[in-house]
Amino acid sequence: MKKILLTILSLCLSQVMWAQDYTKDVEKLLKKMTLEEKVGQMTQFTSSSDVTGPTLRGNVEKDVKAGHVGSLFNAVSADYTRKLQKMAVEETRLGIPLLFGYDVIHGFKTIFPIPLGEASSFDLEMMQDAARVAAEEASAAGIHWTFAPMVDVSRDPRWGRVMEGAGEDTYYNSEVAKARVKGFQGDDLAATNTVLACAKHFLAYGAPQGGRDYHTVDMSLQTLHDVYLPPFKACVDAGVETFMTSFNEINGTPSTANPYLFKDILRDQWDFEGVVVTDYTAINELIPHGIAGDLPTAGQLALNAGIDMDMEGDVFLSTLVQSVKDGKVSEKDIDNAVRRILLVKFKLGLFDDPYRYCDAEREKSVTLSQDFKNRARKAAQRSIVLLKNENQTLPLTLNNTKKIALIGPLAKSKKDVLGGWKAKGSPKQAKSLFEGMKAATKDKAELLYAKGCKMSGADTTGFAEALEVAQQSDVVVLAIGEPRTISGEAKSRSDINIPGVQTELLAHLKQAGKPIVVVLMNGRPLTLEREDELADALLETWHLGTMAGPAIADVIFGKYNPSGKLPMSFPRNVGQIPIFYNAKNTGRPFDPEKPSGYKSNYLDVPNTPLYAFGYGLSYTEFAYGDIKLSAETMQDQPITASIEVTNTGDYDGEEVVQLYIQDLIGKSTRPLKEMKGFEKIFLKKGETKTVTFTIAKEALTYHRWDMSEGVEAGDFNVYIGTSSDNVKQASFKLTKDFEVSKQYNPIKSK
């Protein structure tokens, strides 16, 4: 026993020494560096091989050889990164290796569903696995660093970047964030199949006015702390190595110049020791924001706010040396930034072997492997949400369905299924819905096809052919939605209806009198009242990636029973936006039992969304029993809430059991309900399972008006159910106040 303990102690000490050796190595290297070389490490430029924005510098190789670059992004492939790394290591004075970054958002070459689609799975293990596959492929192509996950809470579907996150709920975003960080970074950063994750965008980028990308954010500190900060704290807790600034301003200060975010919160409160990188040219943009009059001032503001690396803007490189000489910034702050940058390079093992990620043989063997494509297909299946299934239209059975009409502008698309931020994903490798259904119906049913219309424009000349095809069929599958090019960065929309005449095509096809299954492909929640009326069945498939077609066919023909749930509310019309399940009451709340009078409601539309957060149907049915609490009061110890769930339908299936809490009375007003847990379970038909959640007082805390944090004794409602608007209810009483922190001045940085 003593020998075992000594061995364990020795291993622990070796790990500590390993970390200390990094520190010694960093300090040793830092002492050798000139000020110019230090600022070079704080500079990231883009390679010309793949550009995501306006490029400011054309001669990347010259910059590398001059020691003016610490990191490059958009340099991809084992051979190309080896070439650039060789310049940095062998042709500069100190031979410091480069850090290669890339936007690997939902896959590298094997493309998984867009993140909002993946979030519909409510399957954390699957999302972690998707990030793991992305890291395997990207690292094999020489990449060390991905600019993901995006953990912005987003409640406005007009904003194009909702496709990159996990939707409207803070708790759920936090859980997804941890899974994705663990997937990208693995258990050992020194392993060559892991990449640095980057929590973005810090902060509140998902709450721009009018849903317009890059726009102003103005909100209370309580909302900032209770809604938008927790997913980033979850990333820190999961060990994320890097953060990215957001483009927006918050309450009058652009994030990239905001010491409250990066010094007070990230460094002082959360003890984050990793690297903070700006978003693309964000320091330069401090000038049009109106907080800096020139680039030197912009650079000074960013450095003094706690920014370590300048992405593409060339502000640090061109101004910081002079700013130090002028006494505008401290070389000590530059040293701190460089320490953090060098440390992640040591953690990745780049000083031991700068070329360890540049393995062309591994790149060839792992990229687009059959195993990865199988995992992408599974992820795509689990990301599909069944919104409507009138008269059990789905699944289609090939025994009595002999002719199927596949219609729509997205039926044969191989590029749109890849979604926004497709990295190196190629349409040549993607499987369309047509291909997926063709394979599924081979020798069993005839698949008829008509395009019907384009995704945009007013041309209806294809309607007649589509109707003719529909009339020949037993059932119609109509693939409509958004092209991949209108969701993502700078892709905000003021109208989130399905574009063009696609909905008119759906209405036209009703004349055939055949059941219509609408397959939606889109990057955001859409307004679907008319489609919901016209369709017999409605599948939300998002943009599902490389294996989209086979996965959708699996659901249509019942090979997989859909289990997805919506991570964002779908509004009835754009006038309801922002709409989200965890809103607050008013002093005159709407009462559906007494709708008249001066109430907080619309005159022309219900207050409720068309489809609520957490909503999603199955081919089977689930019945919920009553909630059983372990106690009716809580003081210091947690209580448990249990419920029986029974599969009462005709299919085996999965259900996402959701837990919500409501604090009825607080020092500050509280939301109508907040998600505090979920569990995805599999039930065979006729089977019953008991799901149990633990509720601790820590889960009940919030920030009051004075920014103290805690929770007051009082009454709480517990809700458990199949969606945020379909739950069972129980109640308990918290008998004792619980304080986390007392009142404080939330802005202390100078």
XYZ file of C-alpha atoms in Angstrom:
750
model
C 0.000 0.000 0.000
C 2.847 2.344 0.931
C 4.534 1.623 -2.401
C 1.327 2.439 -4.289
C 0.943 5.739 -2.420
C 4.561 6.664 -3.136
C 4.029 5.886 -6.817
C 0.915 8.069 -6.944
C 2.770 10.872 -5.124
C 5.656 10.571 -7.559
C 3.307 10.827 -10.533
C 1.572 13.871 -9.050
C 4.927 15.551 -8.356
C 6.093 14.803 -11.888
C 2.978 16.515 -13.235
C 3.660 19.542 -11.030
C 7.307 19.599 -12.126
C 6.164 19.328 -15.734
C 4.000 22.439 -15.285
C 6.846 24.211 -13.449
C 9.251 23.323 -16.239
C 6.914 25.050 -18.689
C 6.983 28.145 -16.508
C 10.777 28.092 -16.359
C 11.027 27.571 -20.089
C 8.617 30.424 -20.778
C 10.553 32.787 -18.508
C 13.850 31.775 -20.039
C 12.577 32.421 -23.534
C 10.883 35.673 -22.559
C 14.185 37.097 -21.295
C 15.770 36.504 -24.693
C 13.060 38.298 -26.627
C 13.210 41.853 -27.909
C 10.148 44.038 -27.528
C 9.516 43.669 -31.257
C 9.625 39.877 -30.996
C 7.221 39.940 -28.071
C 4.716 42.017 -30.009
C 5.170 39.634 -32.926
C 3.949 36.779 -30.730
C 0.842 38.848 -29.996
C 0.072 39.114 -33.703
C -2.040 36.772 -35.781
C -2.380 37.086 -39.545
C -4.368 35.141 -42.076
C -2.855 32.913 -44.680
C -4.005 33.473 -48.237
C -5.111 29.831 -48.567
C -8.556 30.543 -47.090
C -9.797 33.967 -46.060
C -12.880 34.723 -43.956
C -12.676 38.507 -44.096
C -10.793 41.457 -45.614
C -7.050 40.711 -45.547
C -4.751 43.567 -44.541
C -1.386 41.992 -45.325
C -0.424 40.068 -48.432
C 3.087 38.801 -47.731
C 2.574 36.361 -44.869
C 5.835 34.508 -45.461
C 7.866 37.702 -45.124
C 6.155 38.463 -41.810
C 6.868 34.967 -40.523
C 10.553 35.124 -41.415
C 10.823 38.533 -39.738
C 9.470 37.086 -36.483
C 6.434 39.339 -36.669
C 3.847 36.581 -36.350
C 2.935 34.351 -33.421
C -0.048 32.702 -35.036
C -1.590 32.152 -38.453
C -5.102 31.172 -39.333
C -6.567 29.751 -42.517
C -3.325 27.919 -43.206
C -4.543 24.382 -43.806
C -3.026 20.975 -44.708
C -0.156 19.070 -43.188
C 2.257 19.980 -45.987
C 1.438 23.686 -46.075
C 1.616 24.150 -42.288
C 4.930 22.255 -42.245
C 6.316 24.695 -44.802
C 5.262 27.713 -42.745
C 6.378 26.150 -39.474
C 9.800 25.480 -40.948
C 10.170 29.186 -41.720
C 9.281 30.135 -38.153
C 11.496 27.528 -36.512
C 14.496 27.548 -38.818
C 14.600 31.067 -40.257
C 13.919 33.308 -37.264
C 16.283 34.294 -34.474
C 14.539 32.421 -31.653
C 12.794 29.689 -33.650
C 9.468 30.029 -31.821
C 6.864 27.776 -33.490
C 3.676 29.168 -34.979
C 0.191 28.457 -33.717
C -2.199 27.538 -36.562
C -5.888 28.346 -36.134
C -8.991 27.710 -38.218
C -12.774 28.086 -37.963
C -13.667 24.461 -37.298
C -17.237 25.075 -36.167
C -19.170 21.861 -36.903
C -16.636 19.640 -38.581
C -13.501 20.013 -40.664
C -14.079 17.891 -43.772
C -16.625 15.479 -42.336
C -19.321 18.047 -41.638
C -21.735 17.510 -38.773
C -25.050 19.363 -38.275
C -24.826 23.083 -37.609
C -24.376 23.657 -33.860
C -27.982 24.802 -33.376
C -29.061 21.575 -35.075
C -26.775 19.478 -32.888
C -28.212 21.272 -29.865
C -31.631 19.914 -30.872
C -30.377 16.444 -29.984
C -30.092 17.254 -26.262
C -27.362 14.606 -26.428
C -24.213 15.955 -24.759
C -22.220 12.807 -25.409
C -22.968 13.035 -29.128
C -22.014 16.721 -29.268
C -18.746 15.995 -27.494
C -18.093 13.223 -30.008
C -18.806 15.584 -32.934
C -16.211 18.020 -31.593
C -13.808 15.111 -31.091
C -14.125 14.067 -34.757
C -13.604 17.674 -35.846
C -10.459 17.872 -33.708
C -9.147 14.584 -35.128
C -9.496 15.787 -38.711
C -8.351 19.372 -38.144
C -5.283 18.399 -36.133
C -4.320 15.954 -38.876
C -4.320 18.912 -41.285
C -1.848 20.846 -39.125
C -4.403 22.851 -37.123
C -3.746 23.539 -33.420
C -6.611 25.853 -32.588
C -10.304 26.098 -33.439
C -12.355 29.241 -32.949
C -15.217 27.343 -31.335
C -17.430 26.772 -29.457
C -19.671 29.807 -29.815
C -21.560 29.919 -26.531
C -23.547 33.104 -27.043
C -27.070 32.860 -25.673
C -29.325 33.992 -28.524
C -33.013 34.829 -28.352
C -33.452 36.594 -31.691
C -33.685 34.339 -34.757
C -33.202 37.301 -37.070
C -29.533 37.175 -36.060
C -27.758 34.909 -38.541
C -25.281 33.494 -36.070
C -27.910 31.689 -34.031
C -26.863 28.719 -36.202
C -23.504 28.596 -34.370
C -24.791 28.291 -30.824
C -27.106 26.255 -28.618
C -30.074 28.594 -28.513
C -31.930 30.636 -25.946
C -31.367 28.907 -22.598
C -28.478 29.714 -20.266
C -28.320 26.377 -18.451
C -28.456 24.374 -21.671
C -25.846 26.558 -23.366
C -23.558 25.943 -20.384
C -23.913 22.175 -20.602
C -23.338 22.156 -24.365
C -20.337 24.464 -23.959
C -18.625 22.044 -21.571
C -19.246 19.105 -23.890
C -17.799 20.876 -26.914
C -14.726 22.148 -25.050
C -13.992 18.619 -23.823
C -14.511 17.244 -27.325
C -12.059 19.641 -28.947
C -9.386 19.594 -26.237
C -9.658 15.973 -25.146
C -7.886 14.820 -22.014
C -4.353 15.747 -23.076
C -3.461 18.845 -25.078
C -0.075 17.341 -25.901
C -1.802 14.577 -27.871
C -1.629 15.299 -31.588
C -5.338 14.657 -32.124
C -6.530 17.526 -29.909
C -6.937 21.245 -30.612
C -7.285 24.325 -28.457
C -10.906 25.370 -28.000
C -11.938 29.031 -27.971
C -14.958 30.312 -26.036
C -16.605 33.051 -28.074
C -17.776 35.760 -28.256
C -17.086 37.502 -24.949
C -19.644 38.995 -24.293
C -23.374 39.149 -25.146
C -22.727 39.118 -28.891
C -25.974 37.161 -29.297
C -28.139 40.042 -28.064
C -27.703 42.783 -30.708
C -30.409 45.379 -31.153
C -32.791 44.394 -33.932
C -30.999 41.078 -34.411
C -28.486 42.916 -36.590
C -24.991 41.458 -36.543
C -22.269 43.482 -34.778
C -24.917 45.857 -33.375
C -25.124 47.519 -29.978
C -25.957 45.574 -26.810
C -27.487 47.458 -23.897
C -28.700 45.464 -20.898
C -28.721 45.355 -17.120
C -25.796 43.894 -15.236
C -28.184 41.349 -13.697
C -29.082 39.998 -17.136
C -25.449 40.047 -18.177
C -24.468 37.961 -15.150
C -27.456 35.624 -14.943
C -28.066 34.962 -18.646
C -24.984 35.657 -20.757
C -21.978 34.981 -18.528
C -22.669 31.435 -17.203
C -21.885 29.547 -20.458
C -18.470 31.225 -20.539
C -17.845 30.340 -16.908
C -18.763 26.757 -17.834
C -16.037 26.864 -20.498
C -13.488 28.013 -17.920
C -14.582 25.217 -15.587
C -14.141 22.757 -18.469
C -10.550 23.938 -18.979
C -10.919 25.995 -22.151
C -7.551 27.422 -23.171
C -8.618 30.524 -25.126
C -11.305 33.214 -25.310
C -12.318 35.484 -28.188
C -13.612 39.029 -27.869
C -16.958 40.033 -29.366
C -17.467 42.764 -31.949
C -20.302 44.488 -30.098
C -20.284 47.119 -27.426
C -21.954 46.471 -24.071
C -23.507 49.378 -22.206
C -21.309 51.889 -24.036
C -17.953 50.069 -24.111
C -16.845 47.832 -26.995
C -15.901 44.399 -25.677
C -12.380 44.523 -27.105
C -11.671 47.594 -24.955
C -13.530 46.457 -21.838
C -11.338 45.710 -18.788
C -14.413 44.798 -16.746
C -14.859 41.723 -18.920
C -11.285 40.569 -19.304
C -9.615 41.747 -16.104
C -12.346 41.929 -13.461
C -14.393 38.916 -14.513
C -12.221 36.621 -16.617
C -8.884 37.033 -14.830
C -9.724 38.178 -11.281
C -13.041 36.437 -10.562
C -12.619 33.310 -12.690
C -8.803 32.928 -12.535
C -8.579 32.292 -16.274
C -4.947 31.886 -17.287
C -5.336 31.246 -21.004
C -5.086 33.416 -24.110
C -7.550 36.116 -25.173
C -7.632 36.773 -28.921
C -9.656 39.448 -30.658
C -12.159 38.668 -33.348
C -11.169 39.604 -36.900
C -9.869 43.253 -36.899
C -11.835 44.038 -33.731
C -9.134 46.429 -32.447
C -9.282 48.446 -35.674
C -13.047 48.663 -35.257
C -12.692 50.588 -32.002
C -12.281 53.646 -34.238
C -15.687 53.467 -35.991
C -17.185 52.472 -32.624
C -16.125 55.951 -31.540
C -14.002 55.054 -28.529
C -10.595 55.545 -30.174
C -9.492 58.258 -32.569
C -6.545 56.425 -34.095
C -4.895 52.988 -34.226
C -2.288 53.623 -31.481
C -5.081 54.576 -29.066
C -7.110 51.549 -30.138
C -4.131 49.279 -29.479
C -3.548 50.825 -26.080
C -7.180 50.392 -25.077
C -7.174 46.742 -26.137
C -3.939 45.849 -24.358
C -4.971 47.696 -21.211
C -8.289 45.823 -21.292
C -6.439 42.502 -21.122
C -6.234 41.406 -24.783
C -3.328 39.101 -25.625
C -3.487 38.631 -29.402
C -4.582 40.840 -32.301
C -6.334 38.854 -35.037
C -5.457 40.222 -38.472
C -5.683 43.906 -37.566
C -1.918 44.684 -37.499
C -2.567 47.165 -34.679
C -0.391 45.631 -31.976
C 2.487 45.024 -34.399
C 2.419 48.512 -35.874
C 1.804 50.550 -32.704
C 2.673 48.836 -29.414
C 6.455 49.267 -29.508
C 6.036 53.025 -29.844
C 3.262 53.030 -27.236
C 5.695 51.451 -24.742
C 8.306 54.096 -25.562
C 5.674 56.801 -25.099
C 4.657 55.383 -21.734
C 1.098 54.674 -22.915
C 1.268 50.956 -22.146
C 3.412 48.840 -19.868
C 5.895 46.278 -21.151
C 4.839 44.232 -18.126
C 1.369 43.834 -19.689
C 2.987 42.772 -22.951
C 5.112 40.228 -21.076
C 2.016 38.788 -19.413
C 0.310 38.375 -22.771
C 3.356 36.711 -24.324
C 3.687 34.347 -21.342
C 0.188 33.079 -21.946
C 0.781 32.642 -25.678
C 4.053 30.789 -25.197
C 2.523 28.589 -22.513
C -0.184 27.194 -24.812
C 2.502 26.415 -27.388
C 4.393 24.468 -24.734
C 1.206 22.679 -23.686
C 0.641 21.588 -27.283
C 4.170 20.165 -27.391
C 5.253 22.478 -30.204
C 8.602 23.281 -28.601
C 9.343 19.558 -28.333
C 8.391 18.913 -31.958
C 7.103 21.845 -34.032
C 6.025 19.483 -36.838
C 4.111 16.984 -34.712
C 0.767 18.038 -36.245
C 2.142 18.127 -39.801
C 1.604 14.459 -40.632
C 0.431 13.974 -44.205
C -0.050 10.225 -43.730
C -2.338 10.715 -40.733
C -4.176 13.451 -42.609
C -4.867 11.062 -45.463
C -5.925 8.159 -43.263
C -8.342 9.902 -40.874
C -10.007 12.502 -43.094
C -13.519 11.551 -44.210
C -13.106 8.038 -42.872
C -16.129 5.771 -42.965
C -16.181 5.763 -39.178
C -16.406 9.555 -39.097
C -19.169 9.576 -41.711
C -21.107 7.004 -39.688
C -20.819 9.202 -36.607
C -21.922 12.245 -38.625
C -24.976 10.305 -39.827
C -25.885 9.382 -36.259
C -25.513 13.009 -35.179
C -27.696 14.149 -38.078
C -30.433 11.652 -37.166
C -30.496 12.850 -33.580
C -30.608 16.541 -34.595
C -33.918 16.260 -36.483
C -37.053 17.613 -34.786
C -40.521 16.342 -35.688
C -42.763 19.429 -35.492
C -46.015 17.963 -36.809
C -47.286 14.495 -37.693
C -50.988 14.650 -38.527
C -52.727 11.284 -38.845
C -49.381 9.508 -38.374
C -48.228 10.507 -41.863
C -44.706 9.507 -40.839
C -42.930 7.194 -40.928
C -43.562 6.150 -44.521
C -43.867 2.410 -44.970
C -42.544 1.013 -48.230
C -44.972 -1.908 -48.100
C -47.880 0.322 -49.114
C -46.101 3.377 -50.534
C -45.075 2.639 -54.109
C -44.624 6.090 -55.624
C -43.042 8.981 -53.735
C -42.773 12.494 -55.138
C -39.659 14.303 -53.958
C -40.061 17.975 -54.783
C -38.360 21.215 -53.885
C -35.277 23.337 -54.507
C -33.376 21.671 -51.660
C -34.154 18.064 -52.638
C -30.966 17.607 -54.650
C -28.775 20.250 -53.027
C -25.413 18.977 -51.835
C -23.967 22.339 -50.865
C -26.790 23.766 -48.746
C -26.915 20.738 -46.442
C -23.384 21.663 -45.313
C -24.643 24.857 -43.691
C -22.699 27.959 -42.763
C -19.091 27.695 -41.549
C -18.557 24.470 -43.472
C -14.752 24.652 -43.025
C -13.211 22.344 -45.657
C -16.425 20.431 -46.249
C -17.056 19.723 -49.920
C -20.419 19.314 -51.677
C -18.786 16.466 -53.617
C -18.629 14.477 -50.390
C -22.116 15.446 -49.149
C -25.193 13.281 -49.587
C -28.382 15.052 -50.712
C -31.891 14.157 -49.640
C -32.515 12.766 -53.112
C -29.520 10.437 -52.777
C -30.580 9.371 -49.297
C -34.142 8.584 -50.355
C -33.014 6.923 -53.589
C -30.850 4.515 -51.608
C -33.632 3.865 -49.081
C -36.292 3.159 -51.735
C -34.124 1.095 -54.082
C -36.163 -1.817 -55.546
C -38.997 -0.966 -53.124
C -40.657 2.204 -54.423
C -40.403 4.606 -57.352
C -38.949 8.001 -56.521
C -40.298 10.804 -58.732
C -38.631 14.231 -58.751
C -39.399 17.836 -59.647
C -37.585 20.952 -58.508
C -40.724 23.096 -58.424
C -39.017 26.463 -57.884
C -35.825 28.169 -56.837
C -35.131 29.149 -53.239
C -35.443 32.842 -54.039
C -37.303 34.934 -56.587
C -40.877 34.859 -57.841
C -40.628 32.320 -60.685
C -43.506 29.803 -60.529
C -43.026 28.161 -63.930
C -41.984 24.910 -62.270
C -45.220 24.597 -60.290
C -47.098 22.765 -63.051
C -44.488 20.021 -63.390
C -44.328 19.651 -59.606
C -48.101 19.269 -59.366
C -48.098 16.680 -62.140
C -45.446 14.660 -60.304
C -47.377 14.993 -57.037
C -50.569 13.720 -58.674
C -48.773 10.560 -59.818
C -47.526 9.768 -56.312
C -48.873 8.251 -53.108
C -47.174 10.863 -50.924
C -45.225 14.097 -51.434
C -41.941 14.940 -49.704
C -41.223 18.650 -50.146
C -37.730 19.968 -49.305
C -37.796 23.726 -48.710
C -36.076 26.270 -46.492
C -33.063 28.576 -46.487
C -29.919 28.324 -48.588
C -26.799 27.956 -46.463
C -25.667 31.412 -47.591
C -28.295 33.349 -45.627
C -27.449 32.140 -42.144
C -24.162 32.730 -40.372
C -22.041 35.813 -39.788
C -23.416 39.048 -41.296
C -26.524 37.125 -42.406
C -29.222 38.866 -40.403
C -32.769 38.879 -41.775
C -35.673 41.186 -40.923
C -38.120 38.672 -42.441
C -37.689 35.069 -41.346
C -40.345 33.525 -43.533
C -39.224 30.828 -45.950
C -37.833 32.891 -48.846
C -39.128 33.129 -52.387
C -42.219 31.227 -53.554
C -41.449 27.987 -51.735
C -44.495 28.266 -49.469
C -46.650 29.051 -52.501
C -45.335 25.830 -54.029
C -46.509 23.970 -50.923
C -49.967 25.536 -51.235
C -50.083 24.658 -54.943
C -49.238 21.022 -54.238
C -52.256 20.700 -51.915
C -54.360 20.483 -55.072
C -52.998 16.970 -55.638
C -54.846 15.796 -52.529
C -51.885 13.702 -51.368
C -50.250 13.694 -47.905
C -47.388 16.196 -47.817
C -44.277 15.794 -45.688
C -42.357 19.083 -45.494
C -38.627 18.718 -44.872
C -37.212 22.024 -43.642
C -33.550 22.890 -44.116
C -32.547 26.129 -42.429
C -30.040 27.776 -40.116
C -32.422 29.573 -37.765
C -35.960 29.338 -36.388
C -38.434 30.465 -39.040
C -41.995 31.778 -38.961
C -44.016 28.756 -40.087
C -47.685 29.385 -39.339
C -48.750 28.867 -42.940
C -46.511 25.828 -43.443
C -47.844 24.320 -40.234
C -51.400 24.675 -41.592
C -50.614 23.209 -45.022
C -48.300 20.308 -44.183
C -49.427 16.929 -42.928
C -46.022 16.307 -41.396
C -43.223 18.781 -40.721
C -39.586 17.838 -40.098
C -37.056 20.429 -38.930
C -33.750 19.091 -40.241
C -31.600 22.253 -40.092
C -28.434 21.959 -42.206
C -27.278 18.488 -41.268
C -23.872 18.212 -42.924
C -22.126 15.580 -45.009
C -24.564 12.760 -44.234
C -27.750 14.821 -44.332
C -29.566 12.838 -47.029
C -29.210 9.361 -45.510
C -30.043 10.676 -42.022
C -33.259 12.369 -43.171
C -34.233 9.246 -45.102
C -33.634 7.199 -41.951
C -36.228 9.321 -40.148
C -38.729 9.483 -43.022
C -38.797 5.701 -43.380
C -38.714 4.932 -39.657
C -35.218 3.512 -39.426
C -34.672 6.132 -36.707
C -37.460 7.516 -34.505
C -36.917 11.299 -34.213
C -36.015 12.495 -30.733
C -34.911 16.108 -31.222
C -36.247 19.050 -29.217
C -36.070 22.738 -30.109
C -33.295 24.734 -28.391
C -34.959 27.977 -29.549
C -38.572 29.072 -29.635
C -40.143 29.452 -33.080
C -42.209 32.672 -33.202
C -45.577 32.877 -34.920
C -44.470 36.046 -36.657
C -41.515 38.387 -36.570
C -43.434 40.911 -34.442
C -43.153 38.588 -31.419
C -39.349 38.738 -31.417
C -37.648 38.482 -29.000
C -39.654 35.557 -27.683
C -38.234 32.984 -25.269
C -39.687 30.605 -22.731
C -37.966 31.987 -19.613
C -39.409 35.480 -19.825
C -40.713 37.324 -16.772
C -44.234 38.187 -15.763
C -45.606 41.724 -15.751
C -47.765 43.501 -13.213
C -50.666 42.779 -15.552
C -49.948 39.280 -16.844
C -52.117 37.841 -19.578
C -54.688 35.349 -18.312
C -56.081 33.090 -21.075
C -59.111 32.427 -18.848
C -59.854 36.177 -18.690
C -58.428 37.612 -21.905
C -60.206 40.987 -21.847
C -59.020 44.134 -20.110
C -55.679 45.849 -19.774
C -53.378 42.840 -20.017
C -49.882 42.195 -21.343
C -50.880 40.611 -24.613
C -51.077 41.201 -28.363
C -54.423 41.977 -29.978
C -53.633 40.071 -33.175
C -51.653 37.005 -32.110
C -51.288 34.816 -28.996
C -48.428 35.536 -26.617
C -47.132 32.018 -27.113
C -44.659 30.883 -29.783
C -45.730 28.542 -32.559
C -43.288 25.933 -31.195
C -41.852 26.384 -27.712
C -38.380 25.729 -26.360
C -37.963 22.012 -25.712
C -40.749 21.019 -28.120
C -40.411 17.985 -30.390
C -42.600 15.024 -31.263
C -41.844 11.315 -31.649
C -43.427 8.496 -33.633
C -44.426 7.099 -30.260
C -46.193 8.684 -27.264
C -44.892 9.328 -23.751
C -47.048 9.629 -20.647
C -45.804 11.432 -17.537
C -46.847 10.565 -13.995
C -46.952 12.987 -11.082
C -43.816 14.570 -9.653
C -42.610 13.107 -6.366
C -40.368 15.292 -4.196
C -38.107 13.790 -1.541
C -39.117 16.619 0.790
C -41.491 19.575 0.796
C -38.861 21.870 2.312
C -35.201 22.595 1.566
C -32.716 24.103 3.983
C -29.086 23.123 3.425
C -29.401 19.736 1.768
C -30.612 19.171 -1.805
C -33.963 17.578 -2.527
C -34.816 15.228 -5.384
C -37.690 15.365 -7.864
C -38.733 12.085 -9.499
C -41.220 11.270 -12.213
C -42.311 8.141 -14.056
C -42.283 8.268 -17.860
C -44.031 5.556 -19.889
C -43.814 4.829 -23.606
C -47.492 4.343 -24.421
C -47.139 4.256 -28.202
C -46.285 1.681 -30.840
C -42.575 2.415 -31.363
C -39.441 2.274 -29.257
C -38.172 5.796 -28.796
C -36.174 8.398 -26.910
C -37.555 11.215 -24.798
C -35.866 14.310 -23.384
C -37.259 14.732 -19.861
C -36.924 18.392 -18.876
C -36.744 20.015 -15.422
C -37.689 23.649 -14.820
C -37.788 25.725 -11.620
C -39.764 28.872 -10.783
C -38.892 31.167 -7.887
C -42.253 32.724 -7.025
C -41.048 35.744 -5.009
C -37.580 37.279 -4.869
C -35.826 40.531 -4.043
C -35.657 40.987 -7.793
C -38.253 39.591 -10.185
C -37.667 36.085 -11.445
C -38.475 34.279 -14.738
C -41.647 32.238 -15.159
C -39.464 29.139 -15.316
C -35.810 28.238 -15.894
C -34.337 24.965 -17.112
C -32.231 23.334 -14.409
C -31.815 19.820 -15.776
C -32.681 17.334 -18.500
C -32.153 13.662 -19.215
C -32.493 11.829 -22.500
C -33.852 8.322 -22.002
C -34.650 5.393 -24.286
C -37.882 3.500 -23.710
C -39.125 0.410 -25.479
C -42.836 0.497 -26.247
C -44.742 -0.198 -23.048
C -41.690 0.446 -20.858
C -41.673 2.775 -17.829
C -38.647 4.486 -16.307
C -38.266 6.750 -13.303
C -36.198 9.878 -13.907
C -34.765 11.641 -10.865
C -33.290 15.136 -10.661
C -31.340 16.595 -7.750
C -32.168 20.210 -6.872
C -29.594 22.070 -4.784
C -29.910 25.582 -3.392
C -26.939 26.660 -5.533
C -29.134 26.142 -8.620
C -31.628 28.696 -7.311
C -29.307 31.679 -6.935
C -29.415 34.849 -9.007
C -28.164 38.459 -9.002
C -30.320 41.125 -7.371
C -30.525 44.811 -8.290
C -27.483 45.598 -6.108
C -25.523 42.769 -7.799
C -25.382 40.671 -4.652
C -25.899 36.984 -5.430
C -28.023 34.516 -3.546
C -31.583 33.330 -3.061
C -34.246 34.118 -0.489
C -36.351 31.714 1.510
C -39.756 31.188 -0.055
C -41.885 29.107 -2.392
C -40.699 27.411 -5.578
C -42.482 25.501 -8.307
C -40.932 22.443 -9.927
C -41.945 21.563 -13.475
C -41.030 18.359 -15.309
C -42.253 17.492 -18.756
C -41.757 16.960 -22.470
C -41.293 20.655 -23.359
C -41.230 24.029 -21.631
C -44.970 24.456 -22.229
C -46.101 20.899 -21.431
C -45.144 19.982 -17.874
C -46.327 18.498 -14.585
C -46.017 20.640 -11.466
C -45.038 20.307 -7.796
C -43.893 22.773 -5.122
C -41.397 23.074 -2.282
C -40.329 25.732 0.200
C -36.802 26.999 0.787
C -36.679 27.687 4.525
C -33.402 29.581 4.727
C -31.755 32.401 2.767
C -28.602 31.445 0.894
C -25.997 34.090 0.074
C -23.171 33.631 -2.428
C -21.767 37.152 -2.445
C -22.681 40.450 -0.851
C -23.316 43.724 -2.632
C -20.308 44.920 -4.583
C -19.269 47.535 -7.098
C -19.353 45.518 -10.309
C -17.040 47.857 -12.229
C -13.722 48.377 -10.499
C -11.159 48.458 -13.330
C -9.706 51.819 -14.204
